[in-house]
XYZ file of C-alpha atoms in Angstrom:
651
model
C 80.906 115.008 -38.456
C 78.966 118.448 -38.702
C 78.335 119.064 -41.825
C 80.140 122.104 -43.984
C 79.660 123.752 -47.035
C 82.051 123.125 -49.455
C 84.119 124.776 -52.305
C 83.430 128.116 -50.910
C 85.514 131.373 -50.682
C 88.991 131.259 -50.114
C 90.480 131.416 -46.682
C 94.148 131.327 -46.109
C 95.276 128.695 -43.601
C 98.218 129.712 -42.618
C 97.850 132.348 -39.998
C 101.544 133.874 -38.295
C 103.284 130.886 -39.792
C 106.653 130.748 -41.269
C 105.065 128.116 -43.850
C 102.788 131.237 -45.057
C 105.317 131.715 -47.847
C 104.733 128.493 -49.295
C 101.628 127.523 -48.761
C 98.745 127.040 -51.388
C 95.927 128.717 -52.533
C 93.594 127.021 -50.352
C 89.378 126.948 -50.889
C 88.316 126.871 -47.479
C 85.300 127.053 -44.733
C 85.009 127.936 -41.265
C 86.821 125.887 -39.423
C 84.558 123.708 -36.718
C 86.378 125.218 -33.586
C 87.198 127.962 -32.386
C 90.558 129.293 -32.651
C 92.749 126.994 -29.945
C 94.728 128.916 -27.303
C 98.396 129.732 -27.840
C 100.504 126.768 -27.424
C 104.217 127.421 -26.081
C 106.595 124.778 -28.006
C 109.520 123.136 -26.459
C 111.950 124.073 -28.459
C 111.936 127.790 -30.391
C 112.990 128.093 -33.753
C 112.430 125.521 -36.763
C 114.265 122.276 -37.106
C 114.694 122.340 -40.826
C 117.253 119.762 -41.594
C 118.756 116.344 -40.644
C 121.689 117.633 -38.726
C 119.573 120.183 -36.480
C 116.872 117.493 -36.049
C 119.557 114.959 -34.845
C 121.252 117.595 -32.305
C 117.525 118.592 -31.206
C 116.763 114.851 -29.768
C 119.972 114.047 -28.596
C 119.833 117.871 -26.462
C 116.235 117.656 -25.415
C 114.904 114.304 -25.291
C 115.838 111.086 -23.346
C 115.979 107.670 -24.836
C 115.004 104.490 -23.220
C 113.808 101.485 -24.222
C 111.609 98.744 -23.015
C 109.911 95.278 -23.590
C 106.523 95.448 -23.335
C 104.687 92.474 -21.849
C 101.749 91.700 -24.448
C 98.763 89.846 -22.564
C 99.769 86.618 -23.683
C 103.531 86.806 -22.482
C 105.178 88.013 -25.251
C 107.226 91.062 -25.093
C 107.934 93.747 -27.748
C 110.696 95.966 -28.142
C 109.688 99.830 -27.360
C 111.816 102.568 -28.089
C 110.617 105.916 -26.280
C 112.076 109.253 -26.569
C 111.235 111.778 -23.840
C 111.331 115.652 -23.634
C 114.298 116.168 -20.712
C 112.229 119.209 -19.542
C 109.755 117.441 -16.827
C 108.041 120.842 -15.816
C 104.983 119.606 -17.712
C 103.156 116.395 -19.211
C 103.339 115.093 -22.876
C 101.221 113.312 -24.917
C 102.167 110.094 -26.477
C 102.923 109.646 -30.225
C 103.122 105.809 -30.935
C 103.931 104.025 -34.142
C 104.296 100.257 -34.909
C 106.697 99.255 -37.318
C 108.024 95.583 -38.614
C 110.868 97.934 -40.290
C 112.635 98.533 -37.096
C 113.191 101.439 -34.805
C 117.067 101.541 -34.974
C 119.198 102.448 -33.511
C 119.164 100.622 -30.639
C 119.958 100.971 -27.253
C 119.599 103.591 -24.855
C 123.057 105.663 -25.431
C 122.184 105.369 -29.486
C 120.623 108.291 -30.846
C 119.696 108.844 -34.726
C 122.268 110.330 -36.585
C 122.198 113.194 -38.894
C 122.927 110.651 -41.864
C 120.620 107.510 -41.201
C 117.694 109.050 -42.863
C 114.895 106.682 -42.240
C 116.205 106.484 -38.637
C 115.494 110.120 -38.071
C 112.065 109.621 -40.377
C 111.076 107.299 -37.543
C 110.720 110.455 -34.715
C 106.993 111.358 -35.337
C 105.884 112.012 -39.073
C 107.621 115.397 -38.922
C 110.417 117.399 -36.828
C 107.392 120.011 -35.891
C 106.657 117.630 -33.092
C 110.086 117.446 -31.646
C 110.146 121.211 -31.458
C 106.693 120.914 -30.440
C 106.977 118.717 -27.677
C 105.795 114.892 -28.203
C 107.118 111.708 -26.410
C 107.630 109.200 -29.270
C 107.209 105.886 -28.681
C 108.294 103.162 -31.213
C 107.911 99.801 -31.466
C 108.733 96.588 -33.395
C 105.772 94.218 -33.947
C 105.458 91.150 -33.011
C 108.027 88.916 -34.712
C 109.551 91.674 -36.340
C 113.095 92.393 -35.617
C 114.242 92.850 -31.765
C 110.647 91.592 -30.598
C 109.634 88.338 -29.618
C 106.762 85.948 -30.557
C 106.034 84.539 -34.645
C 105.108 87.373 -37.368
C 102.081 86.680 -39.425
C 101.645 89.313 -42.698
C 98.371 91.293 -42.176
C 97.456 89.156 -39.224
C 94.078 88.783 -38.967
C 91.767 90.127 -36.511
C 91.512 87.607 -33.804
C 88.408 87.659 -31.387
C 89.602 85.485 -28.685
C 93.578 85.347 -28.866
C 95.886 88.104 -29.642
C 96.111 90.441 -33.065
C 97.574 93.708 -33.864
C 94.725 95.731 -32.326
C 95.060 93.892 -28.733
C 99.058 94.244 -28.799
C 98.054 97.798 -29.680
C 95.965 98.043 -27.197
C 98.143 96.041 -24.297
C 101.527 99.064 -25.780
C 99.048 101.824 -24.485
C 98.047 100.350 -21.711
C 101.316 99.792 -20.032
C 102.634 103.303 -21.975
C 100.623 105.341 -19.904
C 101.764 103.527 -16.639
C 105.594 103.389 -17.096
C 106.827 106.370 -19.630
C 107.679 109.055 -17.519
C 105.855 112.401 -18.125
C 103.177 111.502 -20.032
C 99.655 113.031 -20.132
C 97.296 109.645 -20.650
C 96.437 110.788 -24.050
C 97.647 108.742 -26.762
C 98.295 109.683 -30.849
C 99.217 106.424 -33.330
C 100.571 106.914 -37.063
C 101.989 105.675 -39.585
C 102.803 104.915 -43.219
C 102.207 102.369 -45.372
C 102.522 99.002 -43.397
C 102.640 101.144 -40.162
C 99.693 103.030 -41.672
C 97.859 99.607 -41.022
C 98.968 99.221 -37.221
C 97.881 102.884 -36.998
C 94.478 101.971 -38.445
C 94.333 98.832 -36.276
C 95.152 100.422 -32.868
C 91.731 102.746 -33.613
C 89.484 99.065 -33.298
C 88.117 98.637 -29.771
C 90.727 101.334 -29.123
C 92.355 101.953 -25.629
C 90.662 104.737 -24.087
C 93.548 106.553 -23.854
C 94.089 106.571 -27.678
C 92.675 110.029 -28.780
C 93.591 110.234 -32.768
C 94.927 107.938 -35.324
C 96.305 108.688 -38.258
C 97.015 105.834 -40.881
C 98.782 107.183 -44.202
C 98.554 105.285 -47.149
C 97.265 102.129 -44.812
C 97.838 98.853 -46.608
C 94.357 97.708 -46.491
C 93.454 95.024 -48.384
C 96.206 92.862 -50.853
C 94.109 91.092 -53.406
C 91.480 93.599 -54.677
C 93.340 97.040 -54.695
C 96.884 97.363 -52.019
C 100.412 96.921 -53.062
C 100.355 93.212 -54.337
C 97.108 92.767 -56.647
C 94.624 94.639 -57.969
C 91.115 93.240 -59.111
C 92.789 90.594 -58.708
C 96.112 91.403 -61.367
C 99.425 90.259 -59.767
C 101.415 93.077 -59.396
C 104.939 91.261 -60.292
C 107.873 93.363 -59.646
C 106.344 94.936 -56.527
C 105.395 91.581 -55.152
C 108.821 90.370 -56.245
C 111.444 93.393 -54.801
C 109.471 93.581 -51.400
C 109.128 89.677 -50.178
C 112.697 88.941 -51.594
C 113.912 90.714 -48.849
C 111.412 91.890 -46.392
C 109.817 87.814 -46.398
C 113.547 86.571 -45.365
C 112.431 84.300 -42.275
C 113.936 85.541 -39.090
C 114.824 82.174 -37.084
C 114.980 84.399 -33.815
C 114.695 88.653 -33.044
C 117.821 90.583 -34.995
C 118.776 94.275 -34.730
C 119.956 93.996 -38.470
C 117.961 93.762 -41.712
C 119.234 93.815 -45.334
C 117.397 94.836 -48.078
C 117.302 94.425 -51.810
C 117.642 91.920 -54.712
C 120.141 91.684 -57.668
C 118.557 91.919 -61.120
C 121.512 91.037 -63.122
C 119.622 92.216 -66.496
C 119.877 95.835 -64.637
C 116.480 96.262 -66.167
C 113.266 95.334 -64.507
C 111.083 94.582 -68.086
C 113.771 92.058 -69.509
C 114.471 90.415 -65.724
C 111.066 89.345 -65.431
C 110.269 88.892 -69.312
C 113.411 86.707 -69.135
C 111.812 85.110 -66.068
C 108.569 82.983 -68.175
C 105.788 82.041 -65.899
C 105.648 82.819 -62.073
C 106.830 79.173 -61.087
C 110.113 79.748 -62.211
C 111.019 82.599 -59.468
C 110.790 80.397 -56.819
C 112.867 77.484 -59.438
C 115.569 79.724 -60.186
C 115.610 82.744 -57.624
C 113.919 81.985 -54.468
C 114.084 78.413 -53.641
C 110.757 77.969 -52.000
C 111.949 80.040 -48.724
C 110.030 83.029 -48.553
C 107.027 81.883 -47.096
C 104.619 84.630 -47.992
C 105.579 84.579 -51.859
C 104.476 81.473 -51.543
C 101.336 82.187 -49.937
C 100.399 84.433 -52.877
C 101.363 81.421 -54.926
C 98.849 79.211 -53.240
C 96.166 81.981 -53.613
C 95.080 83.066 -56.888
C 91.340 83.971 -55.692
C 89.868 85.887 -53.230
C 89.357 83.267 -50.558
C 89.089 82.998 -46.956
C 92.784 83.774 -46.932
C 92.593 86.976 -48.800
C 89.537 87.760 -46.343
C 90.760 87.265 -43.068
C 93.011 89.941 -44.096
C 91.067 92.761 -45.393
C 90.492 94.540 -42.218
C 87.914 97.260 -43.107
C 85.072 94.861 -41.686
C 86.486 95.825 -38.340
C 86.722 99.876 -38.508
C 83.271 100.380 -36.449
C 82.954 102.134 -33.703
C 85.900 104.041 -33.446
C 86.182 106.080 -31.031
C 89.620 108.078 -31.485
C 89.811 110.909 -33.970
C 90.806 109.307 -37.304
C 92.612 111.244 -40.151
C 93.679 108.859 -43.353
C 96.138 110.470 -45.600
C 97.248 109.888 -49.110
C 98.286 110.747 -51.839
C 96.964 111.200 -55.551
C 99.784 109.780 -56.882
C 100.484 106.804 -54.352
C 101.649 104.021 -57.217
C 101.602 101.412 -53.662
C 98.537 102.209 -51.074
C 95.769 104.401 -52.930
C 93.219 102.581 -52.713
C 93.940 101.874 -48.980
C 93.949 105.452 -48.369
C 90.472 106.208 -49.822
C 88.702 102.852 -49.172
C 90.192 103.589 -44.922
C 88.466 106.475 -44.968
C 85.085 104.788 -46.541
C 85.108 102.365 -43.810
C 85.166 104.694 -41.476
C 82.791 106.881 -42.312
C 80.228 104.383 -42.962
C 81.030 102.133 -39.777
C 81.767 104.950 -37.057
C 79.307 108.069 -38.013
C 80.053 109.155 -34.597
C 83.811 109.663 -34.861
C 85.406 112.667 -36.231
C 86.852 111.317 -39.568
C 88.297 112.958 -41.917
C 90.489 112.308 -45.129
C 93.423 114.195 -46.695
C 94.621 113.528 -50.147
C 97.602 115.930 -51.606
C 99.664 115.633 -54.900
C 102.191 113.082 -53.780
C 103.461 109.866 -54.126
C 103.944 106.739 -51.636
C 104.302 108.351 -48.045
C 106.245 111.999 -50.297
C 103.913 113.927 -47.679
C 106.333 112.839 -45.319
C 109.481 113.417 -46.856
C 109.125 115.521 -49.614
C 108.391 118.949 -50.726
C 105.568 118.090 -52.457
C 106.265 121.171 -55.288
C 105.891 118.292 -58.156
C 105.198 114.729 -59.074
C 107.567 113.732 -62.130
C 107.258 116.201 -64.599
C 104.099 117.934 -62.977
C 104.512 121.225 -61.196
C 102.092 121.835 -58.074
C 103.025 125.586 -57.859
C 103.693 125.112 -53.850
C 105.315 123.338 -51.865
C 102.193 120.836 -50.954
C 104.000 118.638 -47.970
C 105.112 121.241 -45.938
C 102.431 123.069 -45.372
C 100.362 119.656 -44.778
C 103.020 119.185 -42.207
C 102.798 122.176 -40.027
C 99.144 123.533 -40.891
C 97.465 120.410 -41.047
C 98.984 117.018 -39.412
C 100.496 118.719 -36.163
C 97.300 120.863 -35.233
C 95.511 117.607 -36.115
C 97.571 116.032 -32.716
C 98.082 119.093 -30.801
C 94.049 119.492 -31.235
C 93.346 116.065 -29.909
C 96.428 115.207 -27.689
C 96.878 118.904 -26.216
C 93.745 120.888 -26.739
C 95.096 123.464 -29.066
C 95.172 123.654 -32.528
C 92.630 123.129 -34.767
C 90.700 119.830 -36.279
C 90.934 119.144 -40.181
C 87.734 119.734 -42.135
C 86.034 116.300 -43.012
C 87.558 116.469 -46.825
C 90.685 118.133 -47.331
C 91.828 117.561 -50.751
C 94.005 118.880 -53.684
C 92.933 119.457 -56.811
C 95.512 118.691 -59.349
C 95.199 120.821 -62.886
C 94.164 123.925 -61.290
C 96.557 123.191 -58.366
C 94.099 124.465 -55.487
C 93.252 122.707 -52.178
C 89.819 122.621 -51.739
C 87.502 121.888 -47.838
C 84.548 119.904 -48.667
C 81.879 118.318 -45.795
C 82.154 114.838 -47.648
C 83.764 113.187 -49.888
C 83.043 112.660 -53.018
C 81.737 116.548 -52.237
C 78.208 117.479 -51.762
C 76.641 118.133 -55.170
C 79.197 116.396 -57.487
C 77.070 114.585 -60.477
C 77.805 112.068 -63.008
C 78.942 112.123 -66.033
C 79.968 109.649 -68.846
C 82.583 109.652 -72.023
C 81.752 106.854 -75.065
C 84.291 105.762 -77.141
C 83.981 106.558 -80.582
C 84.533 105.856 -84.031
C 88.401 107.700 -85.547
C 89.635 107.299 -81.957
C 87.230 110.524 -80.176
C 85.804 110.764 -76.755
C 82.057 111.802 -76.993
C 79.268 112.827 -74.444
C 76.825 111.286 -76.754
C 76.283 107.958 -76.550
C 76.510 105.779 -80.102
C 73.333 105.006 -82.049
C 75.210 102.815 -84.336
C 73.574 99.316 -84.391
C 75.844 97.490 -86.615
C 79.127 96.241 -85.665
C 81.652 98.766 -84.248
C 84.530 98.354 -82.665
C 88.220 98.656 -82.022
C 90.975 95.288 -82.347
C 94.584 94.825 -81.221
C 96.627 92.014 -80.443
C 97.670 91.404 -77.242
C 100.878 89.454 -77.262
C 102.484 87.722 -73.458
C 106.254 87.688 -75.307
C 105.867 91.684 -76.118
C 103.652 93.280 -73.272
C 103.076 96.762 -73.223
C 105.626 98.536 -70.593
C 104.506 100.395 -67.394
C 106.694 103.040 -68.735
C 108.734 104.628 -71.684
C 112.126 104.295 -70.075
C 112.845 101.134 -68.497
C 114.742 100.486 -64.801
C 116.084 98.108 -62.514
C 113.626 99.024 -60.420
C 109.351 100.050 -60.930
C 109.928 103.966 -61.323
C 106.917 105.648 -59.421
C 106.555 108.299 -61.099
C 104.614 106.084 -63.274
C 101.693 107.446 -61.686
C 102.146 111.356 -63.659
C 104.222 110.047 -66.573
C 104.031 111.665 -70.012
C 101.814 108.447 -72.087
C 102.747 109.253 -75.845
C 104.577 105.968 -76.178
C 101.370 104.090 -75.037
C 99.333 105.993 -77.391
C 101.762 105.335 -80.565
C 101.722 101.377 -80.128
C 99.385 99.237 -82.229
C 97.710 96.965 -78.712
C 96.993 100.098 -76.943
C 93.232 101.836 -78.043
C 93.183 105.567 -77.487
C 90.400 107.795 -77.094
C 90.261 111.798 -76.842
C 88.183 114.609 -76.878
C 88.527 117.898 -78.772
C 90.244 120.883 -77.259
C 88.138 122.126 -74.390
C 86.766 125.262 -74.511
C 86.530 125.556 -70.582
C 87.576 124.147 -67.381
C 86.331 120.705 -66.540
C 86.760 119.598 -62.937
C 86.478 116.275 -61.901
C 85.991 114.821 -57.605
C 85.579 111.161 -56.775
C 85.382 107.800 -58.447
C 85.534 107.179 -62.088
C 83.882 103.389 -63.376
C 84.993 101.962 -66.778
C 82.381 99.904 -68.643
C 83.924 97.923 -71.337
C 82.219 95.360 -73.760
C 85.083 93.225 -75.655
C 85.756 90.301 -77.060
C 88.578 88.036 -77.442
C 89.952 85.184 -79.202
C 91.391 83.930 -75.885
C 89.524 82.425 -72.494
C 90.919 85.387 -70.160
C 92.583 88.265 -70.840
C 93.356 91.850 -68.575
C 92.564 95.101 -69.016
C 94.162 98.270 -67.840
C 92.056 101.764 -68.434
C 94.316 104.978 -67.803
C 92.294 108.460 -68.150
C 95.003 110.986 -69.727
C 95.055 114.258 -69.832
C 96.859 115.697 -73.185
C 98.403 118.924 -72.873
C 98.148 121.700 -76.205
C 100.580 121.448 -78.846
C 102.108 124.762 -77.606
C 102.488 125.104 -73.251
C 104.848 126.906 -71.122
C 107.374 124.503 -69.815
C 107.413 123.708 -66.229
C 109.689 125.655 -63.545
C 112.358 122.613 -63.441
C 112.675 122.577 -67.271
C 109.785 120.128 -67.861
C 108.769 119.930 -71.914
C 105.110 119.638 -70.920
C 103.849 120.739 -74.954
C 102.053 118.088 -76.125
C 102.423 115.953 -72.996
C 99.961 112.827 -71.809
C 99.662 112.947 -68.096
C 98.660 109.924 -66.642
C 95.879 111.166 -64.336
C 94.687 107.442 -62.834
C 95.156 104.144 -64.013
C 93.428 100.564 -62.947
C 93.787 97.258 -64.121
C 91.396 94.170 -63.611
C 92.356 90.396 -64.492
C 89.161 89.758 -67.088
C 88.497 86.309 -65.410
C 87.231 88.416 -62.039
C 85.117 90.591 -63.836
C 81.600 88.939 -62.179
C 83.577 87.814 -58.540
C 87.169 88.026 -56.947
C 86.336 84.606 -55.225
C 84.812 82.574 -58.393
C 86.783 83.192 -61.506
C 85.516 82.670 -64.646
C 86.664 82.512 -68.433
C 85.210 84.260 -71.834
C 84.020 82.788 -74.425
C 86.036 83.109 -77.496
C 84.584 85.559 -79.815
C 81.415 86.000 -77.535
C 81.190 90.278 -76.406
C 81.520 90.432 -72.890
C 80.752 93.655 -70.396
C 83.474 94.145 -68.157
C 83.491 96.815 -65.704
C 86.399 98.140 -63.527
C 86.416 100.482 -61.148
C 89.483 103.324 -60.471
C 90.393 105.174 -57.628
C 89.299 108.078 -56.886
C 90.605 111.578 -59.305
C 90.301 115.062 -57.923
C 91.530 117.109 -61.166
C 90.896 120.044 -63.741
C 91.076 119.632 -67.353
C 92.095 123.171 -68.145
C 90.904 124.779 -70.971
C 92.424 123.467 -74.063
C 93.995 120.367 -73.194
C 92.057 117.085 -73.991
C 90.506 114.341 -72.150
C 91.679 110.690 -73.435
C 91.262 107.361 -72.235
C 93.387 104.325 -73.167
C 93.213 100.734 -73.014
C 95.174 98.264 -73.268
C 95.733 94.496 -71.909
C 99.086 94.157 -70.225
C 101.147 96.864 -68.064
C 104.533 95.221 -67.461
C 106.280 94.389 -65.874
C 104.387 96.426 -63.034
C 101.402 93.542 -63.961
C 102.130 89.851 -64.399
C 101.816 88.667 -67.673
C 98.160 87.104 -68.291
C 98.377 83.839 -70.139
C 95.154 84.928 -72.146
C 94.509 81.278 -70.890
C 92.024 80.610 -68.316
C 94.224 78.769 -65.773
C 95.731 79.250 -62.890
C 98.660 81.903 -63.465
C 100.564 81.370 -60.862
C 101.199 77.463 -61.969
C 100.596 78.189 -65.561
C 103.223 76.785 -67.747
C 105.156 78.072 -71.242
C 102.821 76.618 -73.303
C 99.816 78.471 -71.848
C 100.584 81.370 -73.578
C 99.138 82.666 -76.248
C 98.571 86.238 -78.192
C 95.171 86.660 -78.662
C 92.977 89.314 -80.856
C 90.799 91.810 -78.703
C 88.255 94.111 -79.268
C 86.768 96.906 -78.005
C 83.199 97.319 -78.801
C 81.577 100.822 -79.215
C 78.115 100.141 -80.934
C 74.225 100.981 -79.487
C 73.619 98.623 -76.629
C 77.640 97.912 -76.564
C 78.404 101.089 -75.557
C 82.532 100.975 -74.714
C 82.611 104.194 -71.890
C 84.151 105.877 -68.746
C 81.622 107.165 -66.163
C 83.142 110.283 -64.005
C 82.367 112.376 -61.514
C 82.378 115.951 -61.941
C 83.272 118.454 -59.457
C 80.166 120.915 -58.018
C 80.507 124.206 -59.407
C 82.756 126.305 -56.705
């Protein structure tokens, strides 16, 4: 993409827009196109709620629905809605779904109070007042389609995948929906976001932009289900109870959801014991992909037929990957998308967007806060009209404008910032050492002795995920206030002093830490915090932000995959080990007199499986395997505990 300078002068987006209002402050350059031409929508006036979105397609569109020959016979289910006013062509705007595009058939429309239904008509209501066909469609095995799911599947060379069925959809699309223009838009969210991301490999030529939103991307070393290699339980748990049912042949119905008859989420699965026993005493062995993460504790040739990044080359459609900062399911999909993108297709125009917002809340949100953290705007709407439509219109219509390459929100100092990369052009490292009476220094330590911080990590009293406990993982996790971390005796805490000015950080942060247990494996979960003064103005909604600990990122990595996800390996009692774990990506501003802190810690449940502290394999590991063991954090010359960040250029 041509290249842009970045942090610059600011330069309100919204031109003549009723989102004007509530948009932003926005650091901006000039855009790479020229202003579009004026673009006549079909229908005048905003559709700003669930009943007027629900009257709009049921007055202007036309349903009809189809089963879509794939090349190898089977057909999937294909919902399309169609503007009723044929006086010109419309572009396409596809998404595949295995969470069904209800309601069907051809006389049922969404109604004003089947939320996710109406969700399901493009990522906003702009583009039914706009002037989109939508086409949906169930997967293949998923719910009124035909032919055998597979989770992930992988990418197939000679047979059929989700990138050829994509491919076969737009191919018959553009033959058989009435009024269409031959150009072709695919999104989506989450697991669509992956479908999106696959229909841009060896794309259809009539595929113009793709836009996969928090993509699941890879579900053993950072998506939804494990990270580094850590189990993430009650995700794993609440999603393949229900969504893993088997489906002995294609159903318009689907039920959702699991009863945890504790009513809270930390004493269900601390009640639970070792892995085995869900499938003992709740599952019963029939959800077959639970038991595929059963069966595969490392990162083999399972895990890597289904990371698909190897296979985001060449693109040729437009690609915009959105996420969000505070996405507790699909971060690192969104960012690592993007990465393979940009360093697989340099000739595509790629670009990433990251807001303030959690799991798919650009979407259906208003994106004003996160938990207790006020954004000062309202973030998701003015994505929504300013950024994601023009982002179609531009590529499907020829209007509108394309995003910059980096579009990206700055929490802290709540400002959107344009940059011509990301991590931005001149950003530079920098790195915090943990120090002696719990401080967070630039300096590294000279001391040569030993130095070093213990705690006890103990399986039968794991550190929670979060102060209050639910039924369900709460995630607003991701912003939570951290002061009950910091006050227990097997979490380490490190801080800086007040700081006497702004300190910005943009892109990845890398923990290095040298420890030492008494056990043969043990986890580790680094959070960077920032701590609020003593004495703060209290948020618009009545937040009590004085002396709050905002989680700003947190990672975890199971200590036995510190050298290799595919070859495990266990410590050496007593012997100091290096250990060093990557987080996702931060763009945020320490403001002048909070503090900078960094915690760790060695469980985060019940969000994270238990570790054993036993090297064995967890997910057969029995009662007996385990065991509190003593840990410590070394901060000494040449064991130099620390968090490497990247700093922000200076705007």
């Amino acid at each position: 993409m041509a290249p842009l300078s970045a942090r610059t002068a600011p330069l309100a987006l919204c031109i003549a827009t009723a989102a004007c209002s509530t948009a932003p402050q926005v650091q901006a350059q000039t855009p790479r196109q020229a202003p579009a031409a004026v673009h006549e929508p079909l229908i005048e006036g905003s559709i700003d709620d669930a009943a007027s979105l629900a009257q709009a397609i049921r007055e202007h569109y036309t349903k009809y629905e189809y089963r879509v020959p794939m090349r190898d016979g089977v057909r999937l289910h294909t919902t399309a809605y169609v503007p009723k006013d044929r006086s010109r062509r419309y572009p396409i705007l596809m998404q595949r779904t295995p969470y069904s595009v209800a309601p069907y058939g051809v006389d049922n429309y969404p109604q004003k109070s089947d939320e996710r239904a109406l969700r399901r008509l493009g990522p906003s209501a702009a583009f039914i007042a706009d002037g989109f066909i939508i086409l949906l469609q169930d997967v293949r095995g998923r719910m009124m389609s035909e032919g055998e799911f597979v989770d992930i599947r992988p990418r197939n060379a000679t047979g059929v995948d989700e990138a050829t069925d994509a491919w076969d959809t737009v191919d018959w699309a553009i033959q058989h929906v009435p009024a269409n223009n031959g150009k072709v838009g695919v999104w989506g969210i989450s697991y669509p976001g992956f479908y999106a991301a696959m229909a841009a490999v060896d794309a259809h030529p009539a595929v113009k932009a793709v836009s996969p939103q928090a993509p699941v991307t890879d579900w053993f070393a950072g998506d939804d289900f494990h990270h580094n290699g850590a189990f993430f339980l009650a995700d794993a748990f609440g999603f393949f109870s229900s969504f893993g049912k088997a489906r002995p042949k294609p159903t318009a119905k689907m039920t959702w959801g699991f009863d945890y008859d504790a009513g809270d989420a930390y004493e269900f699965f601390l009640r639970l014991g070792p892995l085995a026993n869900a499938n003992a005493e709740h599952l019963q062995g029939k959800i077959g992909f639970w038991n595929e993460l059963m069966a595969h504790g490392n990162l083999d040739a399972f895990w890597q037929a289904r990371n698909p990044r190897p296979h985001y080359r060449n693109a040729k459609p437009a690609v915009m990957t959105v996420g969000g900062w505070f996405d507790a399911e699909d971060l690192f999909g969104a960012l690592e998308t993007y990465r393979a993108f940009e360093a697989q297709s340099p000739g595509a125009d790629n670009t990433l967007v990251m807001g303030p917002w959690s799991h798919g809340g650009w979407a259906r949100e208003d994106g004003d806060h996160h938990g207790d953290i006020p954004f000062g705007a309202k973030t998701s709407r003015w994505y929504r009209t300013q950024v994601e439509l023009p982002f179609f219109q531009h590529y499907l219509k020829g209007v509108g404008k394309a995003p910059p390459e980096a579009l990206v929100f700055e929490t802290g100092s709540n400002l959107w910032h344009h940059h011509d990369r990301w991590p931005p052009r001149g950003a530079k490292l920098a790195t915090f050492y943990f120090d002696a009476g719990g401080q967070l220094s630039r300096v590294a330590p000279t001391t040569t002795g030993e130095a070093y911080d213990e705690y006890r990590s103990d399986p039968e009293k794991p550190v929670p995920y979060m102060a209050v406990h639910a039924e369900r993982i709460d995630r607003g996790y991701m912003t939570a206030d951290q002061r009950f971390a910091s006050r227990r005796p097997d979490v380490v805490s490190y801080q800086t002093e007040p700081l006497t000015s702004d300190l910005a950080l943009a892109g990845p942060l890398e923990a290095t830490l040298f420890v030492s247990t008494t056990g043969t494996d043990a986890d580790f979960v680094v959070k960077l915090v920032d701590v609020y003064p003593a004495h703060v103005d209290d948020g618009p909604q009545g937040q009590r932000l004085s002396g709050y600990q905002q989680l700003v990122r947190a990672e975890i990595i199971r200590g036995k995959f510190r050298d290799s996800l595919a070859q495990p390996a266990p410590f050496s009692p007593g012997q100091v080990t290096a250990v060093k774990l990557k987080l996702p990506d931060v763009a945020h501003s320490f403001r002048t007199g909070h503090r900078i802190m960094v915690q760790v810690q060695s469980s985060w449940f019940p969000l994270v499986d238990r570790n054993p502290q036993t090297f064995t394999d967890i997910y057969s590991a029995k009662a007996s395997d385990f065991h509190a063991a003593d840990i410590r954090i070394h901060r000494s010359a040449g064991k130099a505990s620390a968090l490497a960040v990247t700093l922000a250029p200076t705007p």
